[in-house]
């Protein structure tokens, strides 16, 4: 019996931003500047350079640790009193961001809640779960989410099965009682399958379909409205 659906965040229920640096990152970095600017002289270009030099670790570290690394690169003593204030400012900096919803996301979430399913977001991101919740509230879908599991909070990335297991434990359900929907073959489909969840690929790119089509039990959808039909079918299987 299906008791929950878990979903990827970026490019599954909210649209990722294109460009060299995302607007929510600018919001976070501006928060740092406003704080540490009282202690050392730093401009946005310098801050972006420090941020980008650590980009490969986004989503691996807790936001406060990540911000501390940035501040250290700028030459500020991380034991200075102002650093704690800067860490809080960075973590909260993106909370006003309002992303665009993927078409059909609201309908899928409304359907899931209407069927009495628990709904969780499992995401690789540098945001804390608290910030993600605020962002989803900004977009008008936070009320449908029961749980958010962020890689930054637990320092483990999809496709590692542990991040899925963390969500299952907090939802108090078994792996076979959950459906996971995401747009990445490796991070979402393969990760969910190895963790024992029922995987559904939201096929935004054909290469993802080609890569993971042989994974046993995989369901493929080309829209989130189509995903409603798949969830309904699994509920009544």
PDB file of C-alpha atoms in Angstrom:
ATOM      1  CA  UNK A   1       0.000   0.000   0.000  1.00  0.00           C
ATOM      2  CA  UNK A   2       1.346   3.423  -0.985  1.00  0.00           C
ATOM      3  CA  UNK A   3       1.462   5.867   1.928  1.00  0.00           C
ATOM      4  CA  UNK A   4       3.723   8.660   0.636  1.00  0.00           C
ATOM      5  CA  UNK A   5       5.256  10.333  -2.356  1.00  0.00           C
ATOM      6  CA  UNK A   6       8.693  11.892  -2.218  1.00  0.00           C
ATOM      7  CA  UNK A   7       9.812  14.400  -4.799  1.00  0.00           C
ATOM      8  CA  UNK A   8      12.948  16.010  -6.083  1.00  0.00           C
ATOM      9  CA  UNK A   9      12.983  19.812  -5.788  1.00  0.00           C
ATOM     10  CA  UNK A  10      14.860  21.523  -8.641  1.00  0.00           C
ATOM     11  CA  UNK A  11      13.416  20.947 -12.118  1.00  0.00           C
ATOM     12  CA  UNK A  12      10.776  18.639 -10.686  1.00  0.00           C
ATOM     13  CA  UNK A  13       8.495  20.917  -8.678  1.00  0.00           C
ATOM     14  CA  UNK A  14      10.329  24.244  -9.013  1.00  0.00           C
ATOM     15  CA  UNK A  15      12.257  25.607 -11.981  1.00  0.00           C
ATOM     16  CA  UNK A  16      16.019  26.017 -11.639  1.00  0.00           C
ATOM     17  CA  UNK A  17      17.469  29.332 -12.781  1.00  0.00           C
ATOM     18  CA  UNK A  18      19.674  29.737 -15.821  1.00  0.00           C
ATOM     19  CA  UNK A  19      22.725  31.963 -15.956  1.00  0.00           C
ATOM     20  CA  UNK A  20      26.198  32.224 -14.423  1.00  0.00           C
ATOM     21  CA  UNK A  21      24.890  32.733 -10.891  1.00  0.00           C
ATOM     22  CA  UNK A  22      21.392  32.228  -9.536  1.00  0.00           C
ATOM     23  CA  UNK A  23      19.386  35.184  -8.164  1.00  0.00           C
ATOM     24  CA  UNK A  24      18.927  33.468  -4.805  1.00  0.00           C
ATOM     25  CA  UNK A  25      22.704  33.180  -4.493  1.00  0.00           C
ATOM     26  CA  UNK A  26      22.998  36.940  -5.025  1.00  0.00           C
ATOM     27  CA  UNK A  27      20.435  37.406  -2.252  1.00  0.00           C
ATOM     28  CA  UNK A  28      22.511  35.227   0.082  1.00  0.00           C
ATOM     29  CA  UNK A  29      25.783  36.950  -0.765  1.00  0.00           C
ATOM     30  CA  UNK A  30      24.258  40.394  -0.347  1.00  0.00           C
ATOM     31  CA  UNK A  31      23.260  39.309   3.152  1.00  0.00           C
ATOM     32  CA  UNK A  32      26.885  38.448   3.902  1.00  0.00           C
ATOM     33  CA  UNK A  33      28.141  41.776   2.541  1.00  0.00           C
ATOM     34  CA  UNK A  34      25.709  43.739   4.696  1.00  0.00           C
ATOM     35  CA  UNK A  35      27.059  41.960   7.745  1.00  0.00           C
ATOM     36  CA  UNK A  36      30.796  41.498   7.305  1.00  0.00           C
ATOM     37  CA  UNK A  37      31.070  44.781   5.429  1.00  0.00           C
ATOM     38  CA  UNK A  38      31.169  46.399   8.857  1.00  0.00           C
ATOM     39  CA  UNK A  39      34.415  44.521   9.605  1.00  0.00           C
ATOM     40  CA  UNK A  40      36.272  44.254   6.289  1.00  0.00           C
ATOM     41  CA  UNK A  41      36.003  45.842   2.878  1.00  0.00           C
ATOM     42  CA  UNK A  42      34.583  43.386   0.351  1.00  0.00           C
ATOM     43  CA  UNK A  43      32.710  43.826  -2.937  1.00  0.00           C
ATOM     44  CA  UNK A  44      30.273  41.519  -4.699  1.00  0.00           C
ATOM     45  CA  UNK A  45      32.727  40.416  -7.394  1.00  0.00           C
ATOM     46  CA  UNK A  46      35.199  39.283  -4.764  1.00  0.00           C
ATOM     47  CA  UNK A  47      32.464  37.483  -2.858  1.00  0.00           C
ATOM     48  CA  UNK A  48      31.178  35.730  -5.991  1.00  0.00           C
ATOM     49  CA  UNK A  49      34.712  34.596  -6.784  1.00  0.00           C
ATOM     50  CA  UNK A  50      35.058  33.062  -3.309  1.00  0.00           C
ATOM     51  CA  UNK A  51      31.626  31.459  -3.603  1.00  0.00           C
ATOM     52  CA  UNK A  52      32.389  29.961  -7.019  1.00  0.00           C
ATOM     53  CA  UNK A  53      35.725  28.557  -5.868  1.00  0.00           C
ATOM     54  CA  UNK A  54      33.764  26.338  -3.467  1.00  0.00           C
ATOM     55  CA  UNK A  55      30.947  25.496  -5.868  1.00  0.00           C
ATOM     56  CA  UNK A  56      31.784  21.784  -6.089  1.00  0.00           C
ATOM     57  CA  UNK A  57      30.905  21.477  -2.391  1.00  0.00           C
ATOM     58  CA  UNK A  58      27.435  23.024  -2.687  1.00  0.00           C
ATOM     59  CA  UNK A  59      24.893  20.711  -1.170  1.00  0.00           C
ATOM     60  CA  UNK A  60      27.531  18.741   0.736  1.00  0.00           C
ATOM     61  CA  UNK A  61      28.040  21.138   3.630  1.00  0.00           C
ATOM     62  CA  UNK A  62      25.586  22.693   6.039  1.00  0.00           C
ATOM     63  CA  UNK A  63      24.892  26.302   4.887  1.00  0.00           C
ATOM     64  CA  UNK A  64      26.623  27.751   7.933  1.00  0.00           C
ATOM     65  CA  UNK A  65      29.764  25.706   7.275  1.00  0.00           C
ATOM     66  CA  UNK A  66      29.713  26.759   3.622  1.00  0.00           C
ATOM     67  CA  UNK A  67      29.397  30.415   4.580  1.00  0.00           C
ATOM     68  CA  UNK A  68      32.261  30.048   7.063  1.00  0.00           C
ATOM     69  CA  UNK A  69      34.484  28.700   4.278  1.00  0.00           C
ATOM     70  CA  UNK A  70      33.602  31.695   2.096  1.00  0.00           C
ATOM     71  CA  UNK A  71      34.319  34.136   4.908  1.00  0.00           C
ATOM     72  CA  UNK A  72      37.685  32.508   5.605  1.00  0.00           C
ATOM     73  CA  UNK A  73      38.673  32.931   1.940  1.00  0.00           C
ATOM     74  CA  UNK A  74      37.918  36.632   2.262  1.00  0.00           C
ATOM     75  CA  UNK A  75      40.456  36.924   5.076  1.00  0.00           C
ATOM     76  CA  UNK A  76      38.124  37.453   8.016  1.00  0.00           C
ATOM     77  CA  UNK A  77      38.913  35.645  11.266  1.00  0.00           C
ATOM     78  CA  UNK A  78      36.136  33.056  11.569  1.00  0.00           C
ATOM     79  CA  UNK A  79      36.272  33.463  15.354  1.00  0.00           C
ATOM     80  CA  UNK A  80      35.324  37.137  15.113  1.00  0.00           C
ATOM     81  CA  UNK A  81      32.012  38.018  16.779  1.00  0.00           C
ATOM     82  CA  UNK A  82      30.529  39.287  13.547  1.00  0.00           C
ATOM     83  CA  UNK A  83      30.928  35.910  11.827  1.00  0.00           C
ATOM     84  CA  UNK A  84      28.049  34.294  13.718  1.00  0.00           C
ATOM     85  CA  UNK A  85      25.803  37.117  12.570  1.00  0.00           C
ATOM     86  CA  UNK A  86      27.040  36.643   9.003  1.00  0.00           C
ATOM     87  CA  UNK A  87      26.342  32.899   9.095  1.00  0.00           C
ATOM     88  CA  UNK A  88      22.749  33.501  10.159  1.00  0.00           C
ATOM     89  CA  UNK A  89      22.351  36.204   7.515  1.00  0.00           C
ATOM     90  CA  UNK A  90      23.648  33.882   4.785  1.00  0.00           C
ATOM     91  CA  UNK A  91      21.411  31.000   5.808  1.00  0.00           C
ATOM     92  CA  UNK A  92      18.352  33.260   5.773  1.00  0.00           C
ATOM     93  CA  UNK A  93      19.419  35.295   2.758  1.00  0.00           C
ATOM     94  CA  UNK A  94      17.554  33.281   0.151  1.00  0.00           C
ATOM     95  CA  UNK A  95      14.358  32.890   2.140  1.00  0.00           C
ATOM     96  CA  UNK A  96      12.604  35.658   0.179  1.00  0.00           C
ATOM     97  CA  UNK A  97      13.270  33.930  -3.134  1.00  0.00           C
ATOM     98  CA  UNK A  98      10.125  33.011  -5.081  1.00  0.00           C
ATOM     99  CA  UNK A  99      10.848  30.347  -7.714  1.00  0.00           C
ATOM    100  CA  UNK A 100       8.647  29.459 -10.661  1.00  0.00           C
ATOM    101  CA  UNK A 101       6.630  26.303 -10.249  1.00  0.00           C
ATOM    102  CA  UNK A 102       6.901  23.483 -12.757  1.00  0.00           C
ATOM    103  CA  UNK A 103       3.639  23.110 -14.672  1.00  0.00           C
ATOM    104  CA  UNK A 104       1.417  20.630 -12.869  1.00  0.00           C
ATOM    105  CA  UNK A 105       3.311  20.710  -9.571  1.00  0.00           C
ATOM    106  CA  UNK A 106       0.475  22.247  -7.577  1.00  0.00           C
ATOM    107  CA  UNK A 107      -2.045  19.819  -9.027  1.00  0.00           C
ATOM    108  CA  UNK A 108       0.152  16.820  -8.201  1.00  0.00           C
ATOM    109  CA  UNK A 109       0.651  17.965  -4.614  1.00  0.00           C
ATOM    110  CA  UNK A 110      -3.033  18.730  -4.162  1.00  0.00           C
ATOM    111  CA  UNK A 111      -3.921  15.285  -5.499  1.00  0.00           C
ATOM    112  CA  UNK A 112      -1.464  13.565  -3.152  1.00  0.00           C
ATOM    113  CA  UNK A 113      -2.776  15.370  -0.090  1.00  0.00           C
ATOM    114  CA  UNK A 114      -6.346  14.768  -1.177  1.00  0.00           C
ATOM    115  CA  UNK A 115      -5.608  11.037  -1.274  1.00  0.00           C
ATOM    116  CA  UNK A 116      -4.228  11.174   2.247  1.00  0.00           C
ATOM    117  CA  UNK A 117      -0.615  10.619   1.211  1.00  0.00           C
ATOM    118  CA  UNK A 118       2.339  12.063   3.071  1.00  0.00           C
ATOM    119  CA  UNK A 119       4.458  14.329   0.865  1.00  0.00           C
ATOM    120  CA  UNK A 120       8.210  14.841   1.260  1.00  0.00           C
ATOM    121  CA  UNK A 121      10.860  16.714  -0.707  1.00  0.00           C
ATOM    122  CA  UNK A 122      14.293  15.073  -0.968  1.00  0.00           C
ATOM    123  CA  UNK A 123      16.800  17.407  -2.542  1.00  0.00           C
ATOM    124  CA  UNK A 124      20.460  18.003  -3.287  1.00  0.00           C
ATOM    125  CA  UNK A 125      20.823  21.684  -2.453  1.00  0.00           C
ATOM    126  CA  UNK A 126      22.846  24.147  -0.402  1.00  0.00           C
ATOM    127  CA  UNK A 127      19.677  25.418   1.286  1.00  0.00           C
ATOM    128  CA  UNK A 128      18.665  24.191   4.727  1.00  0.00           C
ATOM    129  CA  UNK A 129      15.273  22.518   4.993  1.00  0.00           C
ATOM    130  CA  UNK A 130      13.954  25.567   6.849  1.00  0.00           C
ATOM    131  CA  UNK A 131      14.896  27.876   3.984  1.00  0.00           C
ATOM    132  CA  UNK A 132      13.417  25.486   1.415  1.00  0.00           C
ATOM    133  CA  UNK A 133      10.140  25.493   3.306  1.00  0.00           C
ATOM    134  CA  UNK A 134      10.048  29.314   3.239  1.00  0.00           C
ATOM    135  CA  UNK A 135      10.782  29.290  -0.505  1.00  0.00           C
ATOM    136  CA  UNK A 136       7.973  26.801  -1.140  1.00  0.00           C
ATOM    137  CA  UNK A 137       5.627  28.915   0.973  1.00  0.00           C
ATOM    138  CA  UNK A 138       6.590  31.905  -1.189  1.00  0.00           C
ATOM    139  CA  UNK A 139       5.420  29.905  -4.210  1.00  0.00           C
ATOM    140  CA  UNK A 140       2.193  28.851  -2.543  1.00  0.00           C
ATOM    141  CA  UNK A 141       2.866  25.119  -2.162  1.00  0.00           C
ATOM    142  CA  UNK A 142       4.488  24.880   1.261  1.00  0.00           C
ATOM    143  CA  UNK A 143       1.198  23.849   2.851  1.00  0.00           C
ATOM    144  CA  UNK A 144       1.267  20.560   0.912  1.00  0.00           C
ATOM    145  CA  UNK A 145       4.702  19.483   2.168  1.00  0.00           C
ATOM    146  CA  UNK A 146       4.996  17.320   5.283  1.00  0.00           C
ATOM    147  CA  UNK A 147       8.784  16.890   5.282  1.00  0.00           C
ATOM    148  CA  UNK A 148      11.870  18.344   3.623  1.00  0.00           C
ATOM    149  CA  UNK A 149      15.159  16.438   3.614  1.00  0.00           C
ATOM    150  CA  UNK A 150      18.020  18.603   2.371  1.00  0.00           C
ATOM    151  CA  UNK A 151      21.452  17.216   1.519  1.00  0.00           C
ATOM    152  CA  UNK A 152      22.953  20.300   3.163  1.00  0.00           C
ATOM    153  CA  UNK A 153      21.405  19.414   6.526  1.00  0.00           C
ATOM    154  CA  UNK A 154      22.546  15.796   6.511  1.00  0.00           C
ATOM    155  CA  UNK A 155      25.684  16.190   4.368  1.00  0.00           C
ATOM    156  CA  UNK A 156      24.725  13.300   2.111  1.00  0.00           C
ATOM    157  CA  UNK A 157      23.766  13.593  -1.548  1.00  0.00           C
ATOM    158  CA  UNK A 158      21.407  11.637  -3.753  1.00  0.00           C
ATOM    159  CA  UNK A 159      21.811   8.967  -5.136  1.00  0.00           C
ATOM    160  CA  UNK A 160      23.144   7.694  -1.803  1.00  0.00           C
ATOM    161  CA  UNK A 161      20.316   5.579  -0.348  1.00  0.00           C
ATOM    162  CA  UNK A 162      20.862   7.072   3.110  1.00  0.00           C
ATOM    163  CA  UNK A 163      19.174  10.348   2.213  1.00  0.00           C
ATOM    164  CA  UNK A 164      16.075   8.406   1.129  1.00  0.00           C
ATOM    165  CA  UNK A 165      16.245   6.303   4.282  1.00  0.00           C
ATOM    166  CA  UNK A 166      16.335   9.454   6.410  1.00  0.00           C
ATOM    167  CA  UNK A 167      13.081  10.588   4.789  1.00  0.00           C
ATOM    168  CA  UNK A 168      11.444   7.180   5.221  1.00  0.00           C
ATOM    169  CA  UNK A 169      12.398   7.052   8.891  1.00  0.00           C
ATOM    170  CA  UNK A 170      10.951  10.487   9.558  1.00  0.00           C
ATOM    171  CA  UNK A 171       7.775   9.615   7.663  1.00  0.00           C
ATOM    172  CA  UNK A 172       7.630   6.336   9.608  1.00  0.00           C
ATOM    173  CA  UNK A 173       7.014   4.216   6.510  1.00  0.00           C
ATOM    174  CA  UNK A 174       8.698   1.326   4.707  1.00  0.00           C
ATOM    175  CA  UNK A 175      10.499   1.822   1.374  1.00  0.00           C
ATOM    176  CA  UNK A 176       7.885  -0.111  -0.671  1.00  0.00           C
ATOM    177  CA  UNK A 177       5.203   2.240   0.659  1.00  0.00           C
ATOM    178  CA  UNK A 178       6.705   5.280  -1.095  1.00  0.00           C
ATOM    179  CA  UNK A 179       6.880   6.593  -4.655  1.00  0.00           C
ATOM    180  CA  UNK A 180       9.755   8.907  -5.596  1.00  0.00           C
ATOM    181  CA  UNK A 181       9.390  11.317  -8.516  1.00  0.00           C
ATOM    182  CA  UNK A 182      12.367  13.157  -9.974  1.00  0.00           C
ATOM    183  CA  UNK A 183      13.959  14.289 -13.222  1.00  0.00           C
ATOM    184  CA  UNK A 184      17.423  12.736 -12.806  1.00  0.00           C
ATOM    185  CA  UNK A 185      18.116   9.130 -13.782  1.00  0.00           C
ATOM    186  CA  UNK A 186      21.056   8.790 -11.406  1.00  0.00           C
ATOM    187  CA  UNK A 187      20.144  11.014  -8.458  1.00  0.00           C
ATOM    188  CA  UNK A 188      16.435  10.275  -8.337  1.00  0.00           C
ATOM    189  CA  UNK A 189      15.554   7.063 -10.158  1.00  0.00           C
ATOM    190  CA  UNK A 190      18.633   5.012  -9.344  1.00  0.00           C
ATOM    191  CA  UNK A 191      18.918   6.397  -5.818  1.00  0.00           C
ATOM    192  CA  UNK A 192      15.265   5.708  -5.042  1.00  0.00           C
ATOM    193  CA  UNK A 193      15.364   2.227  -6.584  1.00  0.00           C
ATOM    194  CA  UNK A 194      18.423   1.167  -4.580  1.00  0.00           C
ATOM    195  CA  UNK A 195      16.766   2.522  -1.418  1.00  0.00           C
ATOM    196  CA  UNK A 196      13.673   0.423  -2.152  1.00  0.00           C
ATOM    197  CA  UNK A 197      11.224   3.147  -3.224  1.00  0.00           C
ATOM    198  CA  UNK A 198       9.110   2.926  -6.393  1.00  0.00           C
ATOM    199  CA  UNK A 199      10.855   5.224  -8.918  1.00  0.00           C
ATOM    200  CA  UNK A 200       9.080   7.541 -11.353  1.00  0.00           C
ATOM    201  CA  UNK A 201      11.165   9.492 -13.870  1.00  0.00           C
ATOM    202  CA  UNK A 202       9.873  12.921 -14.828  1.00  0.00           C
ATOM    203  CA  UNK A 203      11.434  12.847 -18.296  1.00  0.00           C
ATOM    204  CA  UNK A 204      12.527  16.388 -19.074  1.00  0.00           C
ATOM    205  CA  UNK A 205      15.479  15.060 -21.098  1.00  0.00           C
ATOM    206  CA  UNK A 206      15.500  12.033 -23.397  1.00  0.00           C
ATOM    207  CA  UNK A 207      19.017  11.112 -22.314  1.00  0.00           C
ATOM    208  CA  UNK A 208      17.670  10.425 -18.817  1.00  0.00           C
ATOM    209  CA  UNK A 209      15.125   8.017 -20.294  1.00  0.00           C
ATOM    210  CA  UNK A 210      17.757   6.279 -22.401  1.00  0.00           C
ATOM    211  CA  UNK A 211      20.103   5.942 -19.439  1.00  0.00           C
ATOM    212  CA  UNK A 212      17.721   4.386 -16.944  1.00  0.00           C
ATOM    213  CA  UNK A 213      14.976   2.718 -18.981  1.00  0.00           C
ATOM    214  CA  UNK A 214      16.181  -0.765 -17.939  1.00  0.00           C
ATOM    215  CA  UNK A 215      15.793  -0.116 -14.207  1.00  0.00           C
ATOM    216  CA  UNK A 216      13.188  -2.647 -13.004  1.00  0.00           C
ATOM    217  CA  UNK A 217       9.739  -1.260 -12.272  1.00  0.00           C
ATOM    218  CA  UNK A 218      10.506   2.220 -13.591  1.00  0.00           C
ATOM    219  CA  UNK A 219       7.582   4.422 -14.568  1.00  0.00           C
ATOM    220  CA  UNK A 220       8.271   7.289 -17.004  1.00  0.00           C
ATOM    221  CA  UNK A 221       6.122  10.418 -17.263  1.00  0.00           C
ATOM    222  CA  UNK A 222       6.498  13.470 -19.458  1.00  0.00           C
ATOM    223  CA  UNK A 223       4.450  15.850 -17.317  1.00  0.00           C
ATOM    224  CA  UNK A 224       3.524  16.132 -13.661  1.00  0.00           C
ATOM    225  CA  UNK A 225      -0.136  15.854 -14.597  1.00  0.00           C
ATOM    226  CA  UNK A 226       0.698  12.500 -16.158  1.00  0.00           C
ATOM    227  CA  UNK A 227       2.392  11.600 -12.860  1.00  0.00           C
ATOM    228  CA  UNK A 228      -1.003  11.884 -11.143  1.00  0.00           C
ATOM    229  CA  UNK A 229      -2.238   8.985 -13.291  1.00  0.00           C
ATOM    230  CA  UNK A 230       0.830   6.909 -12.392  1.00  0.00           C
ATOM    231  CA  UNK A 231       0.381   7.591  -8.669  1.00  0.00           C
ATOM    232  CA  UNK A 232      -3.292   6.690  -8.943  1.00  0.00           C
ATOM    233  CA  UNK A 233      -2.420   3.441 -10.707  1.00  0.00           C
ATOM    234  CA  UNK A 234       0.101   2.474  -8.038  1.00  0.00           C
ATOM    235  CA  UNK A 235      -2.391   3.316  -5.303  1.00  0.00           C
ATOM    236  CA  UNK A 236      -4.837   0.832  -6.750  1.00  0.00           C
ATOM    237  CA  UNK A 237      -2.338  -1.824  -7.846  1.00  0.00           C
TER     238      UNK A 237
END
